[in-house]
mmCIF file of C-alpha atoms in Angstrom:
data_model
loop_
_atom_site.group_PDB
_atom_site.id
_atom_site.type_symbol
_atom_site.label_atom_id
_atom_site.label_comp_id
_atom_site.label_asym_id
_atom_site.label_seq_id
_atom_site.Cartn_x
_atom_site.Cartn_y
_atom_site.Cartn_z
ATOM 1 C CA MET C 479 -45.115 116.939 -97.302
ATOM 2 C CA VAL C 480 -46.383 119.513 -99.813
ATOM 3 C CA ARG C 481 -47.930 122.518 -98.105
ATOM 4 C CA ALA C 482 -51.521 123.144 -99.229
ATOM 5 C CA GLY C 483 -51.780 126.224 -101.429
ATOM 6 C CA LEU C 484 -48.103 126.350 -102.356
ATOM 7 C CA THR C 485 -47.316 125.873 -106.042
ATOM 8 C CA VAL C 486 -44.296 126.510 -108.220
ATOM 9 C CA ASP C 487 -46.100 129.378 -109.948
ATOM 10 C CA ARG C 488 -46.989 131.055 -106.645
ATOM 11 C CA ILE C 489 -43.432 130.734 -105.379
ATOM 12 C CA VAL C 490 -41.907 132.130 -108.575
ATOM 13 C CA GLN C 491 -44.391 135.006 -108.661
ATOM 14 C CA ALA C 492 -43.647 135.843 -105.023
ATOM 15 C CA ALA C 493 -39.930 135.739 -105.823
ATOM 16 C CA ALA C 494 -40.469 138.089 -108.773
ATOM 17 C CA GLU C 495 -42.336 140.594 -106.621
ATOM 18 C CA LEU C 496 -39.723 140.356 -103.877
ATOM 19 C CA ALA C 497 -36.917 140.868 -106.410
ATOM 20 C CA ASP C 498 -38.550 144.085 -107.616
ATOM 21 C CA GLU C 499 -38.940 145.253 -104.032
ATOM 22 C CA VAL C 500 -35.566 144.398 -102.464
ATOM 23 C CA GLY C 501 -33.326 143.429 -105.394
ATOM 24 C CA LEU C 502 -32.601 140.067 -106.976
ATOM 25 C CA ASP C 503 -29.542 139.397 -104.805
ATOM 26 C CA ASN C 504 -31.714 139.616 -101.684
ATOM 27 C CA VAL C 505 -34.202 136.987 -102.820
ATOM 28 C CA THR C 506 -33.628 133.841 -100.759
ATOM 29 C CA LEU C 507 -35.691 130.768 -100.043
ATOM 30 C CA SER C 508 -35.720 131.725 -96.366
ATOM 31 C CA ALA C 509 -37.171 135.149 -97.156
ATOM 32 C CA LEU C 510 -39.848 133.582 -99.355
ATOM 33 C CA ALA C 511 -40.696 130.995 -96.704
ATOM 34 C CA ARG C 512 -41.200 133.762 -94.150
ATOM 35 C CA GLY C 513 -43.507 135.541 -96.565
ATOM 36 C CA PHE C 514 -45.618 132.411 -96.961
ATOM 37 C CA GLY C 515 -45.514 131.691 -93.228
ATOM 38 C CA VAL C 516 -43.922 128.275 -93.720
ATOM 39 C CA LYS C 517 -40.612 126.596 -92.991
ATOM 40 C CA ASP C 518 -37.879 126.627 -95.631
ATOM 41 C CA ALA C 519 -38.298 122.887 -96.177
ATOM 42 C CA SER C 520 -41.829 123.426 -97.506
ATOM 43 C CA LEU C 521 -40.448 125.226 -100.558
ATOM 44 C CA TYR C 522 -38.107 122.385 -101.473
ATOM 45 C CA SER C 523 -41.108 120.296 -102.473
ATOM 46 C CA HIS C 524 -41.569 122.737 -105.368
ATOM 47 C CA VAL C 525 -38.117 124.128 -106.253
ATOM 48 C CA ARG C 526 -34.836 122.252 -105.937
ATOM 49 C CA ASN C 527 -32.727 125.120 -104.634
ATOM 50 C CA LEU C 528 -32.028 128.831 -105.080
ATOM 51 C CA ALA C 529 -30.368 128.253 -108.452
ATOM 52 C CA ASP C 530 -33.496 126.482 -109.708
ATOM 53 C CA LEU C 531 -35.639 129.366 -108.484
ATOM 54 C CA ARG C 532 -33.430 131.945 -110.218
ATOM 55 C CA THR C 533 -33.613 129.980 -113.469
ATOM 56 C CA ARG C 534 -37.408 129.956 -113.255
ATOM 57 C CA LEU C 535 -37.345 133.690 -112.553
ATOM 58 C CA CYS C 536 -35.195 134.249 -115.634
ATOM 59 C CA VAL C 537 -37.607 132.304 -117.836
ATOM 60 C CA GLN C 538 -40.623 134.177 -116.445
ATOM 61 C CA ALA C 539 -38.957 137.565 -116.893
ATOM 62 C CA ALA C 540 -38.031 136.748 -120.493
ATOM 63 C CA ARG C 541 -41.624 135.779 -121.236
ATOM 64 C CA GLU C 542 -43.092 138.872 -119.572
ATOM 65 C CA MET C 543 -40.689 141.221 -121.305
ATOM 66 C CA THR C 544 -41.171 139.769 -124.777
ATOM 67 C CA ASP C 545 -44.951 139.784 -124.291
ATOM 68 C CA ARG C 546 -44.711 143.521 -123.657
ATOM 69 C CA ILE C 547 -42.359 144.121 -126.575
ATOM 70 C CA GLY C 548 -44.422 141.952 -128.913
ATOM 71 C CA ALA C 549 -47.597 143.876 -128.108
ATOM 72 C CA ALA C 550 -45.770 147.183 -128.593
ATOM 73 C CA VAL C 551 -44.295 146.412 -132.025
ATOM 74 C CA ALA C 552 -47.262 144.529 -133.514
ATOM 75 C CA GLY C 553 -48.150 146.024 -136.894
ATOM 76 C CA ARG C 554 -45.200 148.436 -136.858
ATOM 77 C CA ALA C 555 -42.056 148.554 -138.964
ATOM 78 C CA GLY C 556 -38.915 150.620 -139.332
ATOM 79 C CA LYS C 557 -38.550 153.591 -137.007
ATOM 80 C CA ASP C 558 -41.975 153.085 -135.419
ATOM 81 C CA ALA C 559 -41.071 149.505 -134.485
ATOM 82 C CA LEU C 560 -37.647 150.525 -133.187
ATOM 83 C CA LEU C 561 -39.098 153.201 -130.896
ATOM 84 C CA ALA C 562 -41.866 150.911 -129.648
ATOM 85 C CA PHE C 563 -39.426 148.050 -129.040
ATOM 86 C CA ALA C 564 -36.974 150.280 -127.180
ATOM 87 C CA ASP C 565 -39.615 151.977 -125.024
ATOM 88 C CA ALA C 566 -41.141 148.630 -124.052
ATOM 89 C CA PHE C 567 -37.692 147.277 -123.176
ATOM 90 C CA ARG C 568 -36.795 150.288 -121.044
ATOM 91 C CA GLY C 569 -40.236 150.445 -119.454
ATOM 92 C CA TYR C 570 -40.065 146.852 -118.259
ATOM 93 C CA ALA C 571 -36.544 147.318 -116.892
ATOM 94 C CA LEU C 572 -37.546 150.418 -114.915
ATOM 95 C CA GLU C 573 -40.852 149.058 -113.626
ATOM 96 C CA HIS C 574 -39.476 145.631 -112.712
ATOM 97 C CA PRO C 575 -35.768 146.057 -111.894
ATOM 98 C CA GLY C 576 -35.509 142.779 -110.003
ATOM 99 C CA ARG C 577 -37.197 140.738 -112.709
ATOM 100 C CA TYR C 578 -35.171 142.506 -115.375
ATOM 101 C CA ALA C 579 -31.972 141.554 -113.537
ATOM 102 C CA ALA C 580 -33.199 137.955 -113.404
ATOM 103 C CA GLY C 581 -33.812 138.039 -117.144
ATOM 104 C CA GLN C 582 -30.128 138.817 -117.715
ATOM 105 C CA LEU C 583 -28.939 135.698 -115.885
ATOM 106 C CA GLN C 584 -27.183 133.011 -117.878
ATOM 107 C CA VAL C 585 -29.157 129.794 -117.930
ATOM 108 C CA ASP C 586 -28.444 126.328 -119.226
ATOM 109 C CA PRO C 587 -28.693 126.287 -123.055
ATOM 110 C CA ALA C 588 -31.221 123.452 -122.833
ATOM 111 C CA VAL C 589 -33.464 125.633 -120.654
ATOM 112 C CA ALA C 590 -33.092 128.608 -122.998
ATOM 113 C CA ALA C 591 -33.972 126.394 -125.964
ATOM 114 C CA GLU C 592 -37.334 125.574 -124.358
ATOM 115 C CA SER C 593 -37.999 129.121 -123.132
ATOM 116 C CA VAL C 594 -40.672 130.874 -125.194
ATOM 117 C CA GLY C 595 -39.400 134.255 -124.035
ATOM 118 C CA HIS C 596 -35.802 133.602 -125.073
ATOM 119 C CA ARG C 597 -36.839 132.402 -128.512
ATOM 120 C CA ARG C 598 -39.321 135.205 -129.081
ATOM 121 C CA SER C 599 -36.766 137.826 -128.070
ATOM 122 C CA ILE C 600 -34.619 136.788 -131.020
ATOM 123 C CA GLU C 601 -37.593 136.552 -133.377
ATOM 124 C CA LEU C 602 -38.795 140.056 -132.495
ATOM 125 C CA THR C 603 -35.333 141.589 -132.729
ATOM 126 C CA TYR C 604 -34.524 140.032 -136.085
ATOM 127 C CA GLY C 605 -37.977 140.780 -137.464
ATOM 128 C CA MET C 606 -37.551 144.455 -136.617
ATOM 129 C CA LEU C 607 -34.055 144.627 -138.111
ATOM 130 C CA ARG C 608 -35.096 142.940 -141.365
ATOM 131 C CA ALA C 609 -37.399 145.882 -142.047
ATOM 132 C CA TYR C 610 -34.172 147.898 -142.418
ATOM 133 C CA GLY C 611 -33.036 145.514 -145.147
ATOM 134 C CA LEU C 612 -30.328 143.860 -143.061
ATOM 135 C CA ARG C 613 -29.093 140.329 -143.717
ATOM 136 C CA GLU C 614 -26.473 138.221 -141.967
ATOM 137 C CA PRO C 615 -23.911 138.893 -140.629
ATOM 138 C CA ASP C 616 -25.212 142.462 -140.311
ATOM 139 C CA LEU C 617 -28.311 141.203 -138.483
ATOM 140 C CA THR C 618 -26.232 139.755 -135.674
ATOM 141 C CA ASP C 619 -23.995 142.820 -135.459
ATOM 142 C CA ALA C 620 -26.960 145.207 -135.363
ATOM 143 C CA GLY C 621 -28.770 143.030 -132.832
ATOM 144 C CA ARG C 622 -25.784 143.147 -130.511
ATOM 145 C CA LEU C 623 -25.582 146.917 -130.874
ATOM 146 C CA LEU C 624 -29.251 147.332 -129.938
ATOM 147 C CA ARG C 625 -28.991 144.983 -126.981
ATOM 148 C CA SER C 626 -25.869 146.757 -125.709
ATOM 149 C CA THR C 627 -27.505 150.182 -126.043
ATOM 150 C CA PHE C 628 -30.865 149.267 -124.506
ATOM 151 C CA HIS C 629 -29.381 147.236 -121.680
ATOM 152 C CA GLY C 630 -26.620 149.729 -120.942
ATOM 153 C CA TYR C 631 -29.008 152.670 -120.752
ATOM 154 C CA ALA C 632 -31.592 150.825 -118.651
ATOM 155 C CA ASP C 633 -28.962 149.396 -116.308
ATOM 156 C CA LEU C 634 -27.333 152.783 -115.706
ATOM 157 C CA GLU C 635 -30.728 154.410 -115.229
ATOM 158 C CA THR C 636 -31.875 151.870 -112.638
ATOM 159 C CA ARG C 637 -28.579 152.325 -110.793
ATOM 160 C CA THR C 638 -28.921 156.148 -110.979
ATOM 161 C CA GLY C 639 -25.722 156.184 -113.000
ATOM 162 C CA PHE C 640 -26.592 159.382 -114.887
ATOM 163 C CA SER C 641 -25.800 162.557 -112.938
ATOM 164 C CA HIS C 642 -26.026 165.253 -115.638
ATOM 165 C CA PRO C 643 -29.132 167.473 -115.243
ATOM 166 C CA ARG C 644 -30.334 166.870 -118.826
ATOM 167 C CA ARG C 645 -33.619 164.929 -118.805
ATOM 168 C CA LEU C 646 -33.088 161.205 -119.261
ATOM 169 C CA ASP C 647 -36.102 160.930 -121.570
ATOM 170 C CA ASP C 648 -34.569 163.525 -123.895
ATOM 171 C CA SER C 649 -31.246 161.694 -124.077
ATOM 172 C CA TRP C 650 -33.086 158.404 -124.609
ATOM 173 C CA ARG C 651 -35.081 159.809 -127.513
ATOM 174 C CA ARG C 652 -31.975 161.271 -129.140
ATOM 175 C CA SER C 653 -30.195 157.936 -128.744
ATOM 176 C CA LEU C 654 -33.040 156.178 -130.552
ATOM 177 C CA GLU C 655 -32.988 158.763 -133.337
ATOM 178 C CA ALA C 656 -29.271 158.075 -133.751
ATOM 179 C CA LEU C 657 -29.853 154.307 -133.824
ATOM 180 C CA HIS C 658 -32.538 154.707 -136.474
ATOM 181 C CA PHE C 659 -30.191 156.807 -138.609
ATOM 182 C CA LEU C 660 -27.433 154.226 -138.200
ATOM 183 C CA LEU C 661 -29.700 151.304 -139.114
ATOM 184 C CA GLU C 662 -30.910 153.126 -142.228
ATOM 185 C CA ASN C 663 -27.299 153.758 -143.228
ATOM 186 C CA TRP C 664 -25.770 150.524 -141.967
ATOM 187 C CA PRO C 665 -22.385 149.792 -143.612
ATOM 188 C CA ARG C 666 -23.121 146.535 -145.424
ATOM 189 C CA THR C 667 -20.555 143.771 -145.395
ATOM 190 C CA THR C 668 -19.089 143.006 -148.808
ATOM 191 C CA GLN C 669 -19.708 139.261 -148.531
ATOM 192 C CA PRO C 670 -22.209 137.164 -146.556
ATOM 193 C CA GLU C 671 -20.911 135.071 -143.707
ATOM 194 C CA PRO C 672 -20.085 131.597 -145.097
ATOM 195 C CA ARG C 673 -22.525 128.874 -144.160
ATOM 196 C CA GLY C 674 -21.129 126.376 -141.704
ATOM 197 C CA THR C 675 -18.218 128.644 -140.788
ATOM 198 C CA ARG C 676 -16.107 126.914 -138.196
ATOM 199 C CA ASP C 677 -16.260 128.447 -134.756
ATOM 200 C CA PRO C 678 -12.763 129.508 -133.584
ATOM 201 C CA ARG C 679 -13.416 128.142 -130.088
ATOM 202 C CA PRO C 680 -11.932 124.657 -129.539
ATOM 203 C CA GLY C 681 -14.311 121.804 -130.206
ATOM 204 C CA ARG C 682 -17.125 124.007 -131.520
ATOM 205 C CA ALA C 683 -18.625 124.571 -134.954
ATOM 206 C CA ALA C 684 -20.802 127.506 -135.907
ATOM 207 C CA ALA C 685 -24.346 126.717 -137.002
ATOM 208 C CA PRO C 686 -25.329 127.657 -140.554
ATOM 209 C CA ALA C 687 -26.962 131.033 -141.049
ATOM 210 C CA VAL C 688 -30.592 130.049 -141.443
ATOM 211 C CA GLY C 689 -33.045 132.630 -142.751
ATOM 212 C CA CYS C 690 -36.392 133.365 -141.119
ATOM 213 C CA GLY C 691 -39.857 132.859 -142.476
ATOM 214 C CA THR C 692 -39.261 133.099 -146.219
ATOM 215 C CA ALA C 693 -36.932 131.494 -148.706
ATOM 216 C CA ASP C 694 -34.941 134.700 -149.206
ATOM 217 C CA GLY C 695 -34.317 135.071 -145.477
ATOM 218 C CA GLY C 696 -37.035 137.684 -144.975
ATOM 219 C CA HIS C 697 -39.340 137.909 -141.976
ATOM 220 C CA ARG C 698 -42.874 137.056 -143.070
ATOM 221 C CA ALA C 699 -45.128 139.672 -141.504
ATOM 222 C CA GLU C 700 -47.904 141.887 -142.772
ATOM 223 C CA GLY C 701 -46.338 145.015 -144.247
ATOM 224 C CA GLY C 702 -42.874 143.918 -143.165
ATOM 225 C CA GLY C 703 -43.691 144.689 -139.557
ATOM 226 C CA CYS C 704 -42.873 142.808 -136.371
ATOM 227 C CA GLY C 705 -46.306 141.451 -135.493
ATOM 228 C CA ALA C 706 -46.570 138.175 -133.636
ATOM 229 C CA GLU C 707 -48.025 136.593 -136.774
ATOM 230 C CA GLY C 708 -44.748 137.087 -138.612
ATOM 231 C CA GLY C 709 -42.630 134.041 -139.390
ATOM 232 C CA GLY C 710 -40.258 133.016 -136.634
ATOM 233 C CA CYS C 711 -36.503 132.696 -136.938
ATOM 234 C CA GLY C 712 -35.096 129.356 -138.027
ATOM 235 C CA ALA C 713 -34.368 127.087 -135.070
ATOM 236 C CA GLU C 714 -30.738 126.547 -136.049
ATOM 237 C CA HIS C 715 -30.114 130.284 -136.204
ATOM 238 C CA ILE C 716 -31.779 130.823 -132.844
ATOM 239 C CA GLU C 717 -29.604 128.136 -131.312
ATOM 240 C CA HIS C 718 -26.487 129.726 -132.832
ATOM 241 C CA ILE C 719 -27.198 133.229 -131.543
ATOM 242 C CA ARG C 720 -28.338 132.027 -128.126
ATOM 243 C CA ASP C 721 -25.226 129.878 -127.794
ATOM 244 C CA GLU C 722 -23.021 132.881 -128.508
ATOM 245 C CA GLU C 723 -24.778 135.035 -125.921
ATOM 246 C CA GLN C 724 -24.773 132.277 -123.286
ATOM 247 C CA THR C 725 -21.027 131.790 -123.666
ATOM 248 C CA GLY C 726 -20.373 135.523 -123.573
ATOM 249 C CA GLU C 727 -18.750 135.863 -126.988
#
């Protein structure tokens, strides 16, 4: 029997708050049931199991984070967009460590394909990088560099992995200055990645490199910025990049 007042949204939100408080690994259905004052079985009318709950947490975290990033970069381009994007990313990770950890979970590709947050993350990243004049395969390479830098810094910071007395904000700002310099002076590849290049993994084929928004592969946004009104990335390209990240390439 469904407990009055319990909904999927309430359960996921409670799980998100608990994850921020005690850590994602300590979020269990039993702990949530105690918080609601119900038996564990009452939650199973809304979520299938812990794995289902964690997937829903991942989707919610992706949406929340990209909402913050999207608002931060709207109307900006180049260095201004990079700094706003990075600060929003780091801010969410520090303010919501449990949700951020959930957002890094691998989910079923079919779930990711329907997740607004997962899709928008790619759109925002590629829109920002196109303002630096990057095209494929440089877009993918630069996107991976940014993700590695932002995630690595935020993850170490939340785990108190930096022990040197220099202020973390100062090192962060210098890191972003270095990234901006690198993106402005990105070593361009001599030839574009061939369309339909075969994926070296057995039984897989790489999706074609589909441009975003405009015929020349540009990102359609006012002034070349990363506003939400800008054209989104082609679906095939999104699927290709997401598939690579899901499989850990």
